[in-house]
mmCIF file of C-alpha atoms in Angstrom:
data_model
loop_
_atom_site.group_PDB
_atom_site.id
_atom_site.type_symbol
_atom_site.label_atom_id
_atom_site.label_comp_id
_atom_site.label_asym_id
_atom_site.label_seq_id
_atom_site.Cartn_x
_atom_site.Cartn_y
_atom_site.Cartn_z
ATOM 1 C CA MET A 1 -28.321 22.470 8.326
ATOM 2 C CA ARG A 2 -31.196 19.907 7.175
ATOM 3 C CA ASN A 3 -29.252 18.548 4.162
ATOM 4 C CA ILE A 4 -25.958 18.868 5.831
ATOM 5 C CA ARG A 5 -27.324 16.845 8.506
ATOM 6 C CA TYR A 6 -29.195 14.576 6.093
ATOM 7 C CA CYS A 7 -26.056 14.036 4.511
ATOM 8 C CA ILE A 8 -24.091 12.970 7.523
ATOM 9 C CA GLU A 9 -26.543 10.275 8.623
ATOM 10 C CA GLU A 10 -26.727 9.002 5.166
ATOM 11 C CA ILE A 11 -22.789 8.428 5.043
ATOM 12 C CA ALA A 12 -22.973 6.860 8.351
ATOM 13 C CA LYS A 13 -25.504 4.461 7.496
ATOM 14 C CA VAL A 14 -23.524 3.637 3.716
ATOM 15 C CA ASP A 15 -20.068 3.425 6.231
ATOM 16 C CA GLY A 16 -22.139 1.021 8.701
ATOM 17 C CA GLN A 17 -23.300 -1.544 5.613
ATOM 18 C CA LEU A 18 -19.460 -0.935 3.938
ATOM 19 C CA HIS A 19 -18.228 -1.901 7.485
ATOM 20 C CA GLY A 20 -20.597 -5.067 7.754
ATOM 21 C CA LEU A 21 -19.556 -6.339 4.328
ATOM 22 C CA VAL A 22 -15.622 -5.964 4.984
ATOM 23 C CA LYS A 23 -16.240 -8.125 8.146
ATOM 24 C CA GLU A 24 -18.434 -10.694 6.585
ATOM 25 C CA LEU A 25 -15.381 -11.219 4.124
ATOM 26 C CA GLY A 26 -13.336 -11.629 7.113
ATOM 27 C CA CYS A 27 -10.675 -9.177 5.364
ATOM 28 C CA THR A 28 -8.362 -7.788 8.369
ATOM 29 C CA LEU A 29 -6.764 -4.965 6.242
ATOM 30 C CA ASP A 30 -7.790 -2.110 8.592
ATOM 31 C CA THR A 31 -5.341 -3.570 10.971
ATOM 32 C CA MET A 32 -2.944 -1.183 9.426
ATOM 33 C CA HIS A 33 -2.397 2.116 10.051
ATOM 34 C CA GLY A 34 -3.688 4.014 7.090
ATOM 35 C CA ILE A 35 -6.542 2.029 5.910
ATOM 36 C CA ASP A 36 -10.372 2.510 6.906
ATOM 37 C CA THR A 37 -13.097 0.845 5.723
ATOM 38 C CA VAL A 38 -13.718 2.543 2.512
ATOM 39 C CA THR A 39 -9.863 1.809 1.906
ATOM 40 C CA THR A 40 -10.371 -1.620 2.622
ATOM 41 C CA ALA A 41 -13.688 -1.592 0.236
ATOM 42 C CA TYR A 42 -11.197 -0.118 -2.459
ATOM 43 C CA PHE A 43 -8.745 -2.346 -2.303
ATOM 44 C CA ILE A 44 -11.110 -5.379 -2.325
ATOM 45 C CA ALA A 45 -12.599 -4.081 -5.346
ATOM 46 C CA GLU A 46 -9.799 -2.520 -7.406
ATOM 47 C CA ILE A 47 -7.763 -6.187 -6.607
ATOM 48 C CA GLY A 48 -10.899 -8.631 -6.929
ATOM 49 C CA ASP A 49 -10.122 -12.376 -5.859
ATOM 50 C CA ILE A 50 -6.703 -12.132 -4.368
ATOM 51 C CA HIS A 51 -6.032 -15.831 -5.489
ATOM 52 C CA ARG A 52 -6.301 -14.795 -9.039
ATOM 53 C CA PHE A 53 -2.585 -14.181 -8.230
ATOM 54 C CA ARG A 54 0.020 -16.621 -7.848
ATOM 55 C CA SER A 55 2.377 -14.362 -5.965
ATOM 56 C CA ALA A 56 3.015 -10.707 -4.921
ATOM 57 C CA ASN A 57 5.036 -10.363 -7.826
ATOM 58 C CA GLN A 58 1.876 -10.828 -10.035
ATOM 59 C CA LEU A 59 -0.122 -8.528 -8.327
ATOM 60 C CA ALA A 60 2.581 -5.707 -8.064
ATOM 61 C CA SER A 61 2.862 -6.267 -11.466
ATOM 62 C CA HIS A 62 -0.732 -5.766 -11.603
ATOM 63 C CA ALA A 63 -1.157 -2.534 -9.688
ATOM 64 C CA GLY A 64 2.107 -0.920 -11.883
ATOM 65 C CA VAL A 65 4.624 -0.990 -9.150
ATOM 66 C CA ALA A 66 6.664 -3.694 -10.374
ATOM 67 C CA PRO A 67 9.209 -2.368 -12.785
ATOM 68 C CA VAL A 68 9.445 -3.684 -16.269
ATOM 69 C CA PRO A 69 12.606 -5.188 -18.058
ATOM 70 C CA ASP A 70 13.660 -2.817 -20.675
ATOM 71 C CA TYR A 71 16.396 -5.392 -22.981
ATOM 72 C CA SER A 72 18.125 -3.340 -25.186
ATOM 73 C CA GLY A 73 20.931 -5.262 -27.062
ATOM 74 C CA GLY A 74 20.897 -8.006 -25.241
ATOM 75 C CA GLU A 75 21.443 -9.515 -21.519
ATOM 76 C CA GLU A 76 24.246 -7.433 -20.816
ATOM 77 C CA ASN A 77 22.139 -4.144 -21.560
ATOM 78 C CA LEU A 78 19.564 -5.134 -18.949
ATOM 79 C CA LYS A 79 17.720 -1.911 -17.602
ATOM 80 C CA TYR A 80 14.298 -1.487 -15.879
ATOM 81 C CA ARG A 81 11.948 1.323 -16.642
ATOM 82 C CA LYS A 82 8.785 2.304 -14.513
ATOM 83 C CA ASN A 83 5.502 0.450 -15.744
ATOM 84 C CA LYS A 84 3.010 2.947 -17.003
ATOM 85 C CA LEU A 85 0.749 -0.044 -17.227
ATOM 86 C CA GLY A 86 -1.234 -1.859 -14.805
ATOM 87 C CA ASN A 87 -4.391 -0.417 -12.656
ATOM 88 C CA ARG A 88 -3.824 2.756 -12.138
ATOM 89 C CA ALA A 89 -6.384 3.083 -9.305
ATOM 90 C CA LEU A 90 -4.647 0.671 -7.944
ATOM 91 C CA HIS A 91 -1.355 2.143 -8.145
ATOM 92 C CA ASP A 92 -2.635 5.270 -6.482
ATOM 93 C CA LEU A 93 -4.425 3.449 -3.616
ATOM 94 C CA PHE A 94 -0.523 1.981 -2.479
ATOM 95 C CA TYR A 95 0.846 5.340 -3.494
ATOM 96 C CA ASP A 96 -1.258 7.162 -1.192
ATOM 97 C CA LEU A 97 -0.501 4.215 1.507
ATOM 98 C CA ALA A 98 2.671 4.737 1.560
ATOM 99 C CA ILE A 99 2.386 8.048 1.463
ATOM 100 C CA ARG A 100 0.526 7.500 5.224
ATOM 101 C CA GLN A 101 2.950 4.989 6.111
ATOM 102 C CA ILE A 102 6.232 7.533 6.159
ATOM 103 C CA GLY A 103 3.820 10.617 7.145
ATOM 104 C CA VAL A 104 4.566 12.250 10.669
ATOM 105 C CA ALA A 105 1.768 12.880 13.552
ATOM 106 C CA ARG A 106 1.126 16.728 13.987
ATOM 107 C CA GLY A 107 2.602 18.234 17.006
ATOM 108 C CA THR A 108 4.496 15.315 17.622
ATOM 109 C CA LYS A 109 6.543 14.859 14.609
ATOM 110 C CA LYS A 110 6.164 11.066 15.511
ATOM 111 C CA PRO A 111 6.329 8.902 12.230
ATOM 112 C CA ASN A 112 3.219 7.212 11.656
ATOM 113 C CA ASN A 113 4.884 3.800 11.275
ATOM 114 C CA PRO A 114 8.413 4.044 12.276
ATOM 115 C CA VAL A 115 9.497 1.106 10.312
ATOM 116 C CA PHE A 116 8.539 2.267 6.905
ATOM 117 C CA PHE A 117 10.056 5.754 7.856
ATOM 118 C CA GLN A 118 13.292 3.910 8.931
ATOM 119 C CA TYR A 119 13.573 1.909 6.028
ATOM 120 C CA TYR A 120 12.279 5.240 3.369
ATOM 121 C CA GLU A 121 15.294 7.466 5.058
ATOM 122 C CA ARG A 122 17.923 4.210 4.424
ATOM 123 C CA LYS A 123 16.762 3.692 0.817
ATOM 124 C CA MET A 124 17.524 7.734 0.402
ATOM 125 C CA LYS A 125 21.037 7.306 2.432
ATOM 126 C CA GLU A 126 22.326 4.320 1.612
ATOM 127 C CA ASP A 127 21.289 3.123 -1.692
ATOM 128 C CA ARG A 128 21.394 6.944 -2.909
ATOM 129 C CA LYS A 129 17.633 6.789 -4.419
ATOM 130 C CA THR A 130 15.409 9.753 -4.997
ATOM 131 C CA GLN A 131 12.412 10.663 -2.819
ATOM 132 C CA LYS A 132 10.314 9.142 -5.673
ATOM 133 C CA GLN A 133 12.301 6.003 -6.091
ATOM 134 C CA ALA A 134 12.344 5.518 -2.240
ATOM 135 C CA LEU A 135 8.867 5.491 -2.331
ATOM 136 C CA ILE A 136 8.495 2.922 -5.006
ATOM 137 C CA CYS A 137 10.475 1.007 -2.876
ATOM 138 C CA ILE A 138 7.597 1.471 -0.009
ATOM 139 C CA MET A 139 5.025 0.837 -2.393
ATOM 140 C CA ARG A 140 6.329 -2.238 -3.090
ATOM 141 C CA ARG A 141 7.012 -3.795 0.202
ATOM 142 C CA LEU A 142 3.284 -2.852 0.942
ATOM 143 C CA VAL A 143 2.133 -4.768 -2.183
ATOM 144 C CA ASN A 144 3.671 -7.977 -0.430
ATOM 145 C CA ILE A 145 1.991 -7.276 3.017
ATOM 146 C CA ILE A 146 -1.359 -6.327 1.383
ATOM 147 C CA TYR A 147 -1.006 -10.037 -0.357
ATOM 148 C CA ARG A 148 -0.059 -11.802 2.087
ATOM 149 C CA MET A 149 -2.622 -9.986 4.571
ATOM 150 C CA LEU A 150 -5.505 -10.907 1.899
ATOM 151 C CA LYS A 151 -4.472 -14.399 0.998
ATOM 152 C CA HIS A 152 -4.205 -15.500 4.540
ATOM 153 C CA ASN A 153 -6.574 -13.116 6.325
ATOM 154 C CA GLU A 154 -3.902 -11.989 8.982
ATOM 155 C CA PRO A 155 -3.936 -9.071 10.497
ATOM 156 C CA TYR A 156 -0.961 -6.294 10.412
ATOM 157 C CA VAL A 157 1.382 -6.922 13.073
ATOM 158 C CA LYS A 158 3.924 -3.978 13.198
ATOM 159 C CA PRO A 159 7.333 -5.317 13.048
ATOM 160 C CA ASP A 160 10.179 -4.795 15.572
ATOM 161 C CA ILE A 161 12.139 -1.584 15.008
ATOM 162 C CA SER A 162 15.552 -3.473 16.220
ATOM 163 C CA VAL A 163 14.590 -6.424 13.855
ATOM 164 C CA GLU A 164 14.427 -4.162 11.436
ATOM 165 C CA LYS A 165 17.326 -2.653 11.902
ATOM 166 C CA THR A 166 19.599 -5.903 11.490
ATOM 167 C CA GLY A 167 17.194 -7.418 8.419
#
C-alpha cells in the first residue's frame, strides 16, 4: 500500500510539473475534448516547433495522415494510397484523438463531440466510406485544427451543429 501511495504522489508531482511546462508554453490543446495535459505534452514532443510546417498539409504528411499520390501510367491514372510513412507515434495520437471525438458517453449515449460524430456518419452514408476511411477523414480534420491551435495559440471552440449541417 505504501508503494502505491508513493507512486500516486510521484505521478501527481510529475503531472503538476508537466502542466506548468505546458502552460508556460502557452499551449491551448487541452481545451479540446479528449486532450489532457499528458496528451498535450505528447503532441508538443512529437510535432516539435509548429513553425517548421508551412501548412497543415505538411503536418498531415509528417504524421502519415495525408494520402500519397500513386502515378501509374500518367495523370489520367492518378490514384491515392495509404501513407505508411511519417511519424507513426504522431499518427497514433491523431488516431486515438479521432476515436475519442466520435465516442459516446457512458449511460447517456450522447456523442463526445456531436460535430465530429455527424461528420463521421455523413462520410459513411453519403460518401460511402468504410469506418476506417471515415476515421481517416476525421484525423485529417483534427490535423487542421491542431495545426491552427498550435500556430496561433487559440483555444478550441466547438462549432455550432447547425453551422456544420449547412457547411
